[in-house]
CSV table of C-alpha atoms and ligand atoms in Angstrom, one decimal:
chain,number,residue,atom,x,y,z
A,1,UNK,CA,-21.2,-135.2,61.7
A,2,UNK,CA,-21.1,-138.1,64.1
A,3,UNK,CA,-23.9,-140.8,63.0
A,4,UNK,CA,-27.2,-139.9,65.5
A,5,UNK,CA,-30.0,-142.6,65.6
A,6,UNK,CA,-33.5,-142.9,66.6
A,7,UNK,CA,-34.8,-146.5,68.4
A,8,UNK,CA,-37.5,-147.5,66.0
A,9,UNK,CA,-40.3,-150.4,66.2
A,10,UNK,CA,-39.8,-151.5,62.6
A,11,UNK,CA,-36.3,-150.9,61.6
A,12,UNK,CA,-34.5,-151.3,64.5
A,13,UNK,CA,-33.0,-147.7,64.2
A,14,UNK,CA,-32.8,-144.9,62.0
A,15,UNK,CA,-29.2,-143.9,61.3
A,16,UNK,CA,-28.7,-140.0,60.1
A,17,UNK,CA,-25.4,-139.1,58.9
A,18,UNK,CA,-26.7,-135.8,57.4
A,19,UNK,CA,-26.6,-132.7,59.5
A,20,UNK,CA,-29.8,-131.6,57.2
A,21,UNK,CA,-31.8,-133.9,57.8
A,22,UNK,CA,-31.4,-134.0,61.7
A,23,UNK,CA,-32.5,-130.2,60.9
A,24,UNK,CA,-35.3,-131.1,58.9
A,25,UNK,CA,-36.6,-133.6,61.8
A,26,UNK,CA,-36.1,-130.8,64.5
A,27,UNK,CA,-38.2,-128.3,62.3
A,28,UNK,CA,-41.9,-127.2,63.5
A,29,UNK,CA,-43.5,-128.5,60.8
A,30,UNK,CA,-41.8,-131.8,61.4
A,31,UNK,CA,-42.4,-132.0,65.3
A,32,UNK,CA,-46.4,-131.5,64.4
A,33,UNK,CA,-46.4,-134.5,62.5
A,34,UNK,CA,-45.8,-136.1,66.0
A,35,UNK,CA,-49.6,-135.0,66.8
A,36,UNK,CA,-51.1,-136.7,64.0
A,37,UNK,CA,-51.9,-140.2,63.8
A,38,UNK,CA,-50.9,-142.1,61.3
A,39,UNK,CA,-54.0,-144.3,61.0
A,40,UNK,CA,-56.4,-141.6,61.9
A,41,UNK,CA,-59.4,-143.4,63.1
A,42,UNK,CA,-58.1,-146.9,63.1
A,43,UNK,CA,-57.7,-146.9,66.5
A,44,UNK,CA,-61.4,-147.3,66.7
A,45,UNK,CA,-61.3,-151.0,65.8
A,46,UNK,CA,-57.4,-152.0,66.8
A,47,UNK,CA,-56.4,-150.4,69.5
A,48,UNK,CA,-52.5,-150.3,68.6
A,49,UNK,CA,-52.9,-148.1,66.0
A,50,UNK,CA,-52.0,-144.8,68.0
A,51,UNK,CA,-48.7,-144.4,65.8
A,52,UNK,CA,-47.9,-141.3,64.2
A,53,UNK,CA,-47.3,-140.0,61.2
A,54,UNK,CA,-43.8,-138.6,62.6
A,55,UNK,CA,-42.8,-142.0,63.1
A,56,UNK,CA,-43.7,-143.4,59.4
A,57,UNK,CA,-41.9,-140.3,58.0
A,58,UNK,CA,-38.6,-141.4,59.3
A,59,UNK,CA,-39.7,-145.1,58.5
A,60,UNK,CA,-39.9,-144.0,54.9
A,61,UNK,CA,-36.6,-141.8,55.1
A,62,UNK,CA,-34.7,-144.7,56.6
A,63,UNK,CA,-36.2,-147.3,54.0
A,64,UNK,CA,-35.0,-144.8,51.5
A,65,UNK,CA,-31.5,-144.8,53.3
A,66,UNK,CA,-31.0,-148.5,53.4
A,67,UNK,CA,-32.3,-148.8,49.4
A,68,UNK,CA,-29.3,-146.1,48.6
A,69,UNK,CA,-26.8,-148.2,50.6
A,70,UNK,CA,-28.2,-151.5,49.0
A,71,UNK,CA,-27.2,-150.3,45.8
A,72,UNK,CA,-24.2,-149.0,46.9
A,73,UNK,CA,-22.5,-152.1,47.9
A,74,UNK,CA,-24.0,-153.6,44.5
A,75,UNK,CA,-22.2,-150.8,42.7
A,76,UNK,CA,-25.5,-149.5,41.2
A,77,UNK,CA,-25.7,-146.4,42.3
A,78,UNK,CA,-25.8,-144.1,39.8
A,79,UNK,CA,-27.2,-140.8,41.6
A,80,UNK,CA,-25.0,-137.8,42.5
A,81,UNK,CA,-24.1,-137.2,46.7
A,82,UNK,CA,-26.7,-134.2,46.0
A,83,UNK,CA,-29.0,-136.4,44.2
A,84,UNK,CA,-29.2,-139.0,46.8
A,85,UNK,CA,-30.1,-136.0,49.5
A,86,UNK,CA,-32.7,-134.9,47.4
A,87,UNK,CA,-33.7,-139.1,47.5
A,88,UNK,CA,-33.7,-138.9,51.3
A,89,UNK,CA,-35.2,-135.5,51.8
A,90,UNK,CA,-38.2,-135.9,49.6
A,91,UNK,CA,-39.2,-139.3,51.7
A,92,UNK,CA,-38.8,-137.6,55.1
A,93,UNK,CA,-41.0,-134.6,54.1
A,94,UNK,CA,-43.7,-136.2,51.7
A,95,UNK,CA,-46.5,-136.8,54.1
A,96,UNK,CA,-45.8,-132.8,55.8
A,97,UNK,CA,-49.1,-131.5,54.9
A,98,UNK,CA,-51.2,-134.7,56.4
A,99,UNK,CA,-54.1,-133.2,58.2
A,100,UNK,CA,-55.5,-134.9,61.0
A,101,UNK,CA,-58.0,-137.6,60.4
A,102,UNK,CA,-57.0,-136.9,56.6
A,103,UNK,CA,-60.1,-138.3,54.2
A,104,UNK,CA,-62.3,-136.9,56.4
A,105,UNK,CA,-60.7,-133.5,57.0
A,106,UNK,CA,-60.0,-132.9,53.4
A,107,UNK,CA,-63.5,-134.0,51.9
A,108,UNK,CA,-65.7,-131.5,53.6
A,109,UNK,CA,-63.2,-128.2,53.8
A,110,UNK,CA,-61.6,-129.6,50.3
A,111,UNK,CA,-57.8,-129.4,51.8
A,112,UNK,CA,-55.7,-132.0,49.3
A,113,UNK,CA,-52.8,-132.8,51.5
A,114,UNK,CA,-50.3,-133.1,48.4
A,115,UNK,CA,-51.2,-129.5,48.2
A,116,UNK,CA,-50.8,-128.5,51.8
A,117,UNK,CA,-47.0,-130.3,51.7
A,118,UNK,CA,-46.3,-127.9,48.8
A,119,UNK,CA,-46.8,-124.8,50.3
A,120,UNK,CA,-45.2,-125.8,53.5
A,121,UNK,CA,-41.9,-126.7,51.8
A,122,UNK,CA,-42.5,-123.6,49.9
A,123,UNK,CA,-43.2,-120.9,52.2
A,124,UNK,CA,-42.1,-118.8,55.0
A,125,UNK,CA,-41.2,-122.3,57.5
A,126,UNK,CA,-38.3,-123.7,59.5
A,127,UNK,CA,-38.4,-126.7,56.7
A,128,UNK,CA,-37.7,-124.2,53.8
A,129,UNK,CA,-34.9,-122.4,55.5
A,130,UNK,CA,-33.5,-125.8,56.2
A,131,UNK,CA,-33.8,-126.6,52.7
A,132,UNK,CA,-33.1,-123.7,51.0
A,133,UNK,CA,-29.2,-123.7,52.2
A,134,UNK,CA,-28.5,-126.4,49.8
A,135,UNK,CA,-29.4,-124.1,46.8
A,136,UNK,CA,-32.2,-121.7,46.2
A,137,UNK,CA,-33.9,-124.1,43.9
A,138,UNK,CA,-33.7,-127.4,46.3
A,139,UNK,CA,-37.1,-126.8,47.7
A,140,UNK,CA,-38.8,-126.7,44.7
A,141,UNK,CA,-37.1,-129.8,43.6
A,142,UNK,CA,-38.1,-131.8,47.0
A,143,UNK,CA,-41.7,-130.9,45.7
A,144,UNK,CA,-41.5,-132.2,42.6
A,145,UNK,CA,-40.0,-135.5,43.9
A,146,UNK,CA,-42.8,-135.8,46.3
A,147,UNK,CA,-45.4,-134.7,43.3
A,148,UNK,CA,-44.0,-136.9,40.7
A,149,UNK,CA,-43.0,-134.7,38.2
A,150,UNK,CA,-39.4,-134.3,38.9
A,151,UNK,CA,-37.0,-135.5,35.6
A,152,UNK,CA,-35.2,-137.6,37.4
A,153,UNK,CA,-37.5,-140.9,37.3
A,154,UNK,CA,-35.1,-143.4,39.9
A,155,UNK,CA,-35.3,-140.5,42.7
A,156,UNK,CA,-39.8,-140.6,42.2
A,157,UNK,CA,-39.6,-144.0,42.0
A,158,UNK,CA,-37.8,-144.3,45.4
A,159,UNK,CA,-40.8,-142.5,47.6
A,160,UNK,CA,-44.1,-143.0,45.2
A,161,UNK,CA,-44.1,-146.3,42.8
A,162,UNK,CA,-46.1,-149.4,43.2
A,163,UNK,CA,-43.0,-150.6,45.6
A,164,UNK,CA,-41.9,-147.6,47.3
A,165,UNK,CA,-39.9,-146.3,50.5
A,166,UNK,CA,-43.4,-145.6,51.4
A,167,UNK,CA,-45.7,-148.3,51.1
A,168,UNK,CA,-43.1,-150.2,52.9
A,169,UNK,CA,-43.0,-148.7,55.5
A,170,UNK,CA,-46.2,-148.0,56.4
A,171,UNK,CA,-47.3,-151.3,55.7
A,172,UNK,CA,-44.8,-152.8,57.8
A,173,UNK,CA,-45.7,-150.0,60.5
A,174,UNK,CA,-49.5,-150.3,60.8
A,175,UNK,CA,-49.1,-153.9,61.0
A,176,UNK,CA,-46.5,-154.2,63.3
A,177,UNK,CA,-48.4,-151.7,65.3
A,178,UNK,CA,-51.9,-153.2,65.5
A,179,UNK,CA,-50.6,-156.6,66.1
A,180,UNK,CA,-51.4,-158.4,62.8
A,181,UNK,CA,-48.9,-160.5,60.7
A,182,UNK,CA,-50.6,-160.3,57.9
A,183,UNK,CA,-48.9,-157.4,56.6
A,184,UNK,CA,-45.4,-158.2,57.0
A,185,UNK,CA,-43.1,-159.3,54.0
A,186,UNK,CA,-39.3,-159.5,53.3
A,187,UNK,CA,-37.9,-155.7,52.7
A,188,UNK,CA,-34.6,-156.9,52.7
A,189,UNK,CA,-35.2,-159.4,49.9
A,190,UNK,CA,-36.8,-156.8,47.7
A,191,UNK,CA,-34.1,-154.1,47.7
A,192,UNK,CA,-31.8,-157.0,47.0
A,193,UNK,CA,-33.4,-157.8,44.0
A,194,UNK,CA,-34.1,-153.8,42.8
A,195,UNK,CA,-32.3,-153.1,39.5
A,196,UNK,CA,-32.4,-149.2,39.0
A,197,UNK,CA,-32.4,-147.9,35.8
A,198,UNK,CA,-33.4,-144.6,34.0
A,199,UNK,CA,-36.7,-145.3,33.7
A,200,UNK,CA,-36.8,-146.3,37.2
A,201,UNK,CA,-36.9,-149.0,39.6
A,202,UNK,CA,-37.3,-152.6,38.0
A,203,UNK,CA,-36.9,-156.0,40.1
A,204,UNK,CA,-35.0,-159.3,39.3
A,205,UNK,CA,-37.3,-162.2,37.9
A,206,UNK,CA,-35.5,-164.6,40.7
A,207,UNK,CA,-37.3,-162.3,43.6
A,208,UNK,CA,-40.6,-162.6,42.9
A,209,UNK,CA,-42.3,-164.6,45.5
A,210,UNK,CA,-40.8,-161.6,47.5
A,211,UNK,CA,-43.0,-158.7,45.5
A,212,UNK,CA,-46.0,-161.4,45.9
A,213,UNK,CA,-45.7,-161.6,49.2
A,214,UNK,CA,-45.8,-157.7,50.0
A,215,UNK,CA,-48.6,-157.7,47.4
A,216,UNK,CA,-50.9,-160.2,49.1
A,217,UNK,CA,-49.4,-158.2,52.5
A,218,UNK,CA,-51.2,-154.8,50.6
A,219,UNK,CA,-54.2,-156.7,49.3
A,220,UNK,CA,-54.7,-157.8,53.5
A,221,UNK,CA,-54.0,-154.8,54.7
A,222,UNK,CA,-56.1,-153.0,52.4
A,223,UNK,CA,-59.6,-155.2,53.3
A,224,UNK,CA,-58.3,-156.1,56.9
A,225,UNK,CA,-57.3,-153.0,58.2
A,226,UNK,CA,-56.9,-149.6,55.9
A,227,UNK,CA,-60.9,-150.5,54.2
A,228,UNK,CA,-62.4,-152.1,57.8
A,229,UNK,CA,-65.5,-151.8,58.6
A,230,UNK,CA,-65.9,-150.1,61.6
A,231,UNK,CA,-62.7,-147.8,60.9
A,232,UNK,CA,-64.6,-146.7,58.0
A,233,UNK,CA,-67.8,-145.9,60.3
A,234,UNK,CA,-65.8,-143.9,62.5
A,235,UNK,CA,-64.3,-141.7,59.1
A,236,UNK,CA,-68.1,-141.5,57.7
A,237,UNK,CA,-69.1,-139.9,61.4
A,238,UNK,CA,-66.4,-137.7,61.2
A,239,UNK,CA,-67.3,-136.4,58.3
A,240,UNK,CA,-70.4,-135.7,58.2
A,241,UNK,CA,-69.8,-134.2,61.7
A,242,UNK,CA,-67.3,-131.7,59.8
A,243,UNK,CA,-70.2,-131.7,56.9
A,244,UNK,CA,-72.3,-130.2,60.2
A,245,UNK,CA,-70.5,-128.3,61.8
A,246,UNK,CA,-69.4,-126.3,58.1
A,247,UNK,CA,-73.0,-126.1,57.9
A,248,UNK,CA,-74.2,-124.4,61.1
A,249,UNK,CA,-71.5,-121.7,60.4
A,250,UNK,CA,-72.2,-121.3,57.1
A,251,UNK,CA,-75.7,-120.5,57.9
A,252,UNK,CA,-74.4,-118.1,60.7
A,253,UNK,CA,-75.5,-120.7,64.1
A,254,UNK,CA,-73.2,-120.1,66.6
A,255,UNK,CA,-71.3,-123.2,66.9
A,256,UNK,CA,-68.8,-121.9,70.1
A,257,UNK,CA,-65.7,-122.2,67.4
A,258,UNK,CA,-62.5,-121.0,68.8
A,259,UNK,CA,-61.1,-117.8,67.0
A,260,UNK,CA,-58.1,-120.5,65.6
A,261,UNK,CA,-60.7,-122.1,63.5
A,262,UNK,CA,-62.4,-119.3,61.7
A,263,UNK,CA,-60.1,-119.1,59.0
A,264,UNK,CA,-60.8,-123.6,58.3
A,265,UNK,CA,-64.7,-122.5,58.2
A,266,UNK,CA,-64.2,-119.9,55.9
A,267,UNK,CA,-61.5,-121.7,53.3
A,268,UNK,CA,-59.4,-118.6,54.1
A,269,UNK,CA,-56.7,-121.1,55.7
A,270,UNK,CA,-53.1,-119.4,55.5
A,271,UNK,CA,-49.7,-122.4,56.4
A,272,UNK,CA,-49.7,-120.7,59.9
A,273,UNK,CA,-53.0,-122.0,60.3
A,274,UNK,CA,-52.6,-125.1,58.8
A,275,UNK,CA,-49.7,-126.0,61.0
A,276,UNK,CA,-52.2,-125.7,64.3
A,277,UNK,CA,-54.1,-128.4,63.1
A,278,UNK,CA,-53.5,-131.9,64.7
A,279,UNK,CA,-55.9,-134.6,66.3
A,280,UNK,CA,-55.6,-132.8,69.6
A,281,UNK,CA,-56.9,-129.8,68.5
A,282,UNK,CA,-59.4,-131.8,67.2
A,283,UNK,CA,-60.7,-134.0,69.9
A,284,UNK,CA,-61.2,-130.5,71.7
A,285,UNK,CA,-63.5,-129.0,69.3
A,286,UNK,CA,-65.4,-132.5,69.3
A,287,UNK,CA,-65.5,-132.3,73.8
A,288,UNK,CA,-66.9,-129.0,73.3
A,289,UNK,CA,-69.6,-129.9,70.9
A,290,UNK,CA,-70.9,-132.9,72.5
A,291,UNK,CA,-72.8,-130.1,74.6
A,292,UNK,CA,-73.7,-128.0,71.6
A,293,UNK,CA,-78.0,-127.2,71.0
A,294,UNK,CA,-77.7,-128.7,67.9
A,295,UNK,CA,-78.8,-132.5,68.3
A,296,UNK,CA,-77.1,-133.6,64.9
A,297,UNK,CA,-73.6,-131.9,66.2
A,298,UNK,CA,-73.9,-133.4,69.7
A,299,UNK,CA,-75.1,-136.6,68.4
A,300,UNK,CA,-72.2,-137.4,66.1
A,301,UNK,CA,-69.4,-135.6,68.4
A,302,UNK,CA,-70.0,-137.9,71.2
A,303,UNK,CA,-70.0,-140.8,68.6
A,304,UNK,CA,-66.7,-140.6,67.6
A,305,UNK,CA,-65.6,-139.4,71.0
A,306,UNK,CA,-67.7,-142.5,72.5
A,307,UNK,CA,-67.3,-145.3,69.9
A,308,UNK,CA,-71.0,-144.9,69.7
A,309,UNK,CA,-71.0,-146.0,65.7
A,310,UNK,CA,-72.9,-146.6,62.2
A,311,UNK,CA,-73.6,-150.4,61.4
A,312,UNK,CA,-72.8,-151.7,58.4
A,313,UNK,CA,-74.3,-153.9,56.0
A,314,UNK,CA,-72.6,-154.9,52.6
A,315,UNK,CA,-75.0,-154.7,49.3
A,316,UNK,CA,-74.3,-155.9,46.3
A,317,UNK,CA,-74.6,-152.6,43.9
A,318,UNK,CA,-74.9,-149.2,44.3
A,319,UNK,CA,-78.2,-148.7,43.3
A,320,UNK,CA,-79.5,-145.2,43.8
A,321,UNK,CA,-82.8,-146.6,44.6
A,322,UNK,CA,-81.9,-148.5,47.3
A,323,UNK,CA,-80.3,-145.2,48.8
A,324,UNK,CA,-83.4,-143.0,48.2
A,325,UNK,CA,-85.8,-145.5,49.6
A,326,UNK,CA,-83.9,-146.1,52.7
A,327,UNK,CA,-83.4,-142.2,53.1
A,328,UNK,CA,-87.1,-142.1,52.5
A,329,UNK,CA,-87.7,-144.1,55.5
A,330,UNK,CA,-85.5,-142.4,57.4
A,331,UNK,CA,-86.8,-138.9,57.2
A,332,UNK,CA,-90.3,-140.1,57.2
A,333,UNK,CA,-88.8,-141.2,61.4
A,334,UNK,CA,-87.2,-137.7,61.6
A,335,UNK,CA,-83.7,-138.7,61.4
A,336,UNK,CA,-81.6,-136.5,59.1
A,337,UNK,CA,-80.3,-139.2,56.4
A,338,UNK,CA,-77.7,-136.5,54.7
A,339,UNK,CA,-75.9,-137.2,58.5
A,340,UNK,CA,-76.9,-140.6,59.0
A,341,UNK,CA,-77.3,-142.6,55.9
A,342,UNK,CA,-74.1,-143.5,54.0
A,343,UNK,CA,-73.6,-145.7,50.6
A,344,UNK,CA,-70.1,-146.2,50.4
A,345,UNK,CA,-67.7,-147.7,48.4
A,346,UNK,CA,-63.6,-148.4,49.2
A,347,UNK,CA,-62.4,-146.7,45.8
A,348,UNK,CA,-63.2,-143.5,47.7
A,349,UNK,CA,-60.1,-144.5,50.4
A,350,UNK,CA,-56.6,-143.3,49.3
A,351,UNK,CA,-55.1,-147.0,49.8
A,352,UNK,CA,-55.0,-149.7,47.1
A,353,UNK,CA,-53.8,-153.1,46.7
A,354,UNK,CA,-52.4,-153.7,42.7
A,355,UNK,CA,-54.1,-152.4,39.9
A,356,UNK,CA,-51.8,-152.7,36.8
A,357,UNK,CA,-54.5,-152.3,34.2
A,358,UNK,CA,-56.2,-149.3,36.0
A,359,UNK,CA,-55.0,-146.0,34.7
A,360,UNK,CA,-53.4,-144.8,38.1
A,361,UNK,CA,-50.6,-142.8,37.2
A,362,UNK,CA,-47.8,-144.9,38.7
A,363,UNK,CA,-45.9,-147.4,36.9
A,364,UNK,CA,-46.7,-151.1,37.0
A,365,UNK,CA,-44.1,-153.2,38.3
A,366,UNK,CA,-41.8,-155.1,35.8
A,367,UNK,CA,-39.8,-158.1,36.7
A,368,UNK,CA,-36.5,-158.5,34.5
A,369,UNK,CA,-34.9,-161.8,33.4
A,370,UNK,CA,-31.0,-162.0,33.2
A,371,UNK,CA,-30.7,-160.6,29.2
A,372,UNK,CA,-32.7,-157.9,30.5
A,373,UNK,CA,-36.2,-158.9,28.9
A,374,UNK,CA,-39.0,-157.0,30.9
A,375,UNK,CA,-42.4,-158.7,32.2
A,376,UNK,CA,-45.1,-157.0,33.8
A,377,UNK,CA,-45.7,-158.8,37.7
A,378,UNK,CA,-49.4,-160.0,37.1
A,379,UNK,CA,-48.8,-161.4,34.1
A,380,UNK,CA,-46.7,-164.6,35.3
A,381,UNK,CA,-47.5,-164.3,38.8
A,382,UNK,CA,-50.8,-166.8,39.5
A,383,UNK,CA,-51.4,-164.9,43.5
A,384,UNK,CA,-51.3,-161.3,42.2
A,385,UNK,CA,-53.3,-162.3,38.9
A,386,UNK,CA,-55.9,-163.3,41.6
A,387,UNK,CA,-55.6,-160.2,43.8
A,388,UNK,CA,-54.6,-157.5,41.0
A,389,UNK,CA,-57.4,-155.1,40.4
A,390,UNK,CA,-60.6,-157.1,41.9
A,391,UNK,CA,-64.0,-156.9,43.6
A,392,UNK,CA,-66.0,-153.8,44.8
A,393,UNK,CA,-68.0,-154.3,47.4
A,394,UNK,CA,-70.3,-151.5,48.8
A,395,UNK,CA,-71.6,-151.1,52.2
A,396,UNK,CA,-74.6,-149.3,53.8
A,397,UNK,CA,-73.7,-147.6,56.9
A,398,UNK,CA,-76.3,-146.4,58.6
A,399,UNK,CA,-77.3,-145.5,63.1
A,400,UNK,CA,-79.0,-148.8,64.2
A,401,UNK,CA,-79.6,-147.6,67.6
A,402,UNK,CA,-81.8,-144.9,66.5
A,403,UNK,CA,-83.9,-147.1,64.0
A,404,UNK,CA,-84.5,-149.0,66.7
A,405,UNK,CA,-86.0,-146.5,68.8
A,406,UNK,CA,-88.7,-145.6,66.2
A,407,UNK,CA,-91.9,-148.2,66.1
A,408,UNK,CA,-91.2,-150.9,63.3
A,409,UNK,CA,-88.5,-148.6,61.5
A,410,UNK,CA,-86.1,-151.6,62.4
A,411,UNK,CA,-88.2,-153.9,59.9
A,412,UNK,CA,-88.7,-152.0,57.1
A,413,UNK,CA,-85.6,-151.1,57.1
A,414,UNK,CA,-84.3,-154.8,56.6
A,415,UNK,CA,-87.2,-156.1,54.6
A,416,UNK,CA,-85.5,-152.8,51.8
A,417,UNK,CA,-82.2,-153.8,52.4
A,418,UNK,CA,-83.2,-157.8,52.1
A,419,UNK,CA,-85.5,-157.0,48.7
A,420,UNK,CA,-82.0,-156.1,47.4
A,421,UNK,CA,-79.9,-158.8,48.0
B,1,NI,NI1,-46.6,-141.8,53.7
């Protein structure tokens, strides 16, 4: 096959020399990911981040690419030609079953995506077909890559480790995108200094100022952008707007749902159904609703639609008190505090910075010296000793233009939050 690229923000280009994978990218399921954006409500507080999660997958595919090559030239690549597809097809399809607006999706109608990108690669779709003319059993192997349970530990290290084709890329992506420099580190560096082994992917001691700087790029990224604020607002509307709307139907209100949707409201959802989901689809049920008789659905619809959103102000614990006093005052001024009153804590978002003590199931990462001795990052590294694994903070989100409009709710409310400080 003659090399075909794709023009590309971060990398330059995307280079395919695969026939498969040009496949894969053409597939249905593939082409949705187009309508789904990668940051889901980020946009909210940068206005860059309109990417999509189309665009990260062949980020992470290409990453994967240039990682194989890398250790190719080095003459330390030990995988098989079919071994090294499996490599590149795992990172191209591992975000498949992304929903739109993920955290908030999944929560309320309890959809994991991990699960969603199983059944995809495993059922009746254009991205099984694809993969099922390399041998009956390659799909099956593709989704124990992307689950981390395949035997072959270099291949999962590849697409899900503490440095993976994944992180990379998306951390490169969503900073490029929004316009912060914060985020950006020296890829090129790290796969030079990648020593692969059976037990996975290790780094040479001589490169670590390169893994510190994409940590302290992850640990920006994670407060800055991926745990903001006023991102985070927008996901608590949204879900508790998806927490409403599941509601009302539940209890048989007629919420004008399009035929499409009745299978999501029921947890009957078949991969045909899943597939029609994207943000488009979306933002139309959210139009329709800002005119809906319920107040609480109309209210929050035209929030997110509107940028109308919840303030926040960061406490110091999570004291259940605090939360059943403030509801308290808020149902005692009519205002619904299941909808509008939040505690929330970022342990609850899917992005982290490094952890190496926490028992996450991925690997910490080890730094070997030249007779092969192994060292754990954070333990000689002063900046990620400082970083790795610290401070919770927990915020209060809650509708200040609403508080305001009750008589003297505004002070109380304060006068709580301040007695807690
Ligand atoms: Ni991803």
């Amino acid at each position: 096959m003659k090399e075909k690229v794709f023009k590309d923000p971060v990398h330059g280009f995307v280079y395919v020399y695969e026939p498969l994978i040009l496949e894969l990218i053409d597939s249905k399921e593939m082409q949705r990911l187009r309508r789904v954006k990668q940051l889901g409500l980020s946009y909210l507080t940068y206005h860059g981040g309109e990417h999509s999660r189309f665009a990260h997958s062949l980020g992470t595919y290409e990453v994967t690419r240039r990682i194989l090559e890398g250790l190719d030239k080095k003459g330390q690549l030990f995988l098989s030609k079919k071994e090294q597809l499996l490599a590149l097809t795992s990172a191209l399809l591992h975000d498949l079953g992304h929903s739109p607006f993920s955290h908030s999706l999944e929560g309320v109608f309890s959809l994991r995506h991990e699960a969603w990108t199983n059944k995809i690669i495993l059922g009746d779709t254009q991205v099984n077909k694809v993969l099922s003319k390399v041998g009956s059993n390659f799909p099956k192997e593709v989704t124990e890559v992307i689950k981390g349970i395949h035997s072959n530990k270099l291949i999962i290290d590849l697409i899900s480790s503490q440095i993976d084709a994944d992180r990379t890329d998306y951390l490169l992506r969503d900073s490029k995108a929004i316009g912060v420099s914060y985020g950006n580190f020296d890829l090129e560096r790290i796969i030079r200094v990648m020593v692969p082994t059976k037990d996975g992917i290790f780094f040479r001691k001589e490169g670590m100022h390169s893994i510190e700087a994409y940590i302290l790029a992850r640990y920006s990224m994670y407060w800055q952008v991926y745990f903001h604020p006023t991102s985070r607002s927008g996901e608590i509307i949204l879900r508790n707007l998806f927490k409403r709307a599941k509601a009302l139907y539940k209890s048989g209100e007629d919420i004008c749902l399009p035929n499409e949707f009745t299978n999501l409201f029921e947890d009957k959802l078949l991969v045909k159904d899943y597939l029609n989901l994207d943000d488009s689809v979306l933002f139309f049920l959210f139009q329709k609703w800002t005119s809906s008789s319920d107040i609480i659905l109309s209210d929050l619809s035209s929030r997110i639609l509107n940028r109308s959103l919840f303030k926040r102000i960061e406490v110091d614990s999570n004291d259940d008190d605090l939360y059943s006093q403030l509801s308290s005052l808020l149902v005692e001024a009519g205002i619904n505090p299941e909808y509008y009153l939040e505690l929330d804590c970022p342990s609850d978002i899917s992005y982290d910075y490094y952890q190496p003590n926490s028992n996450h199931k991925k690997n910490p990462i080890y730094l070997v010296d030249k007779r092969g001795e192994k060292v754990e990052l954070s333990q000689i590294s002063d900046p990620v000793r400082a970083v790795a694994g610290k401070r919770v903070r927990y915020n209060i989100y809650y509708p200040r233009d609403l508080i305001e409009k009750v008589e003297g709710l505004a002070e109380r409310f304060k006068n709580l939050l301040d007695s807690y400080k």
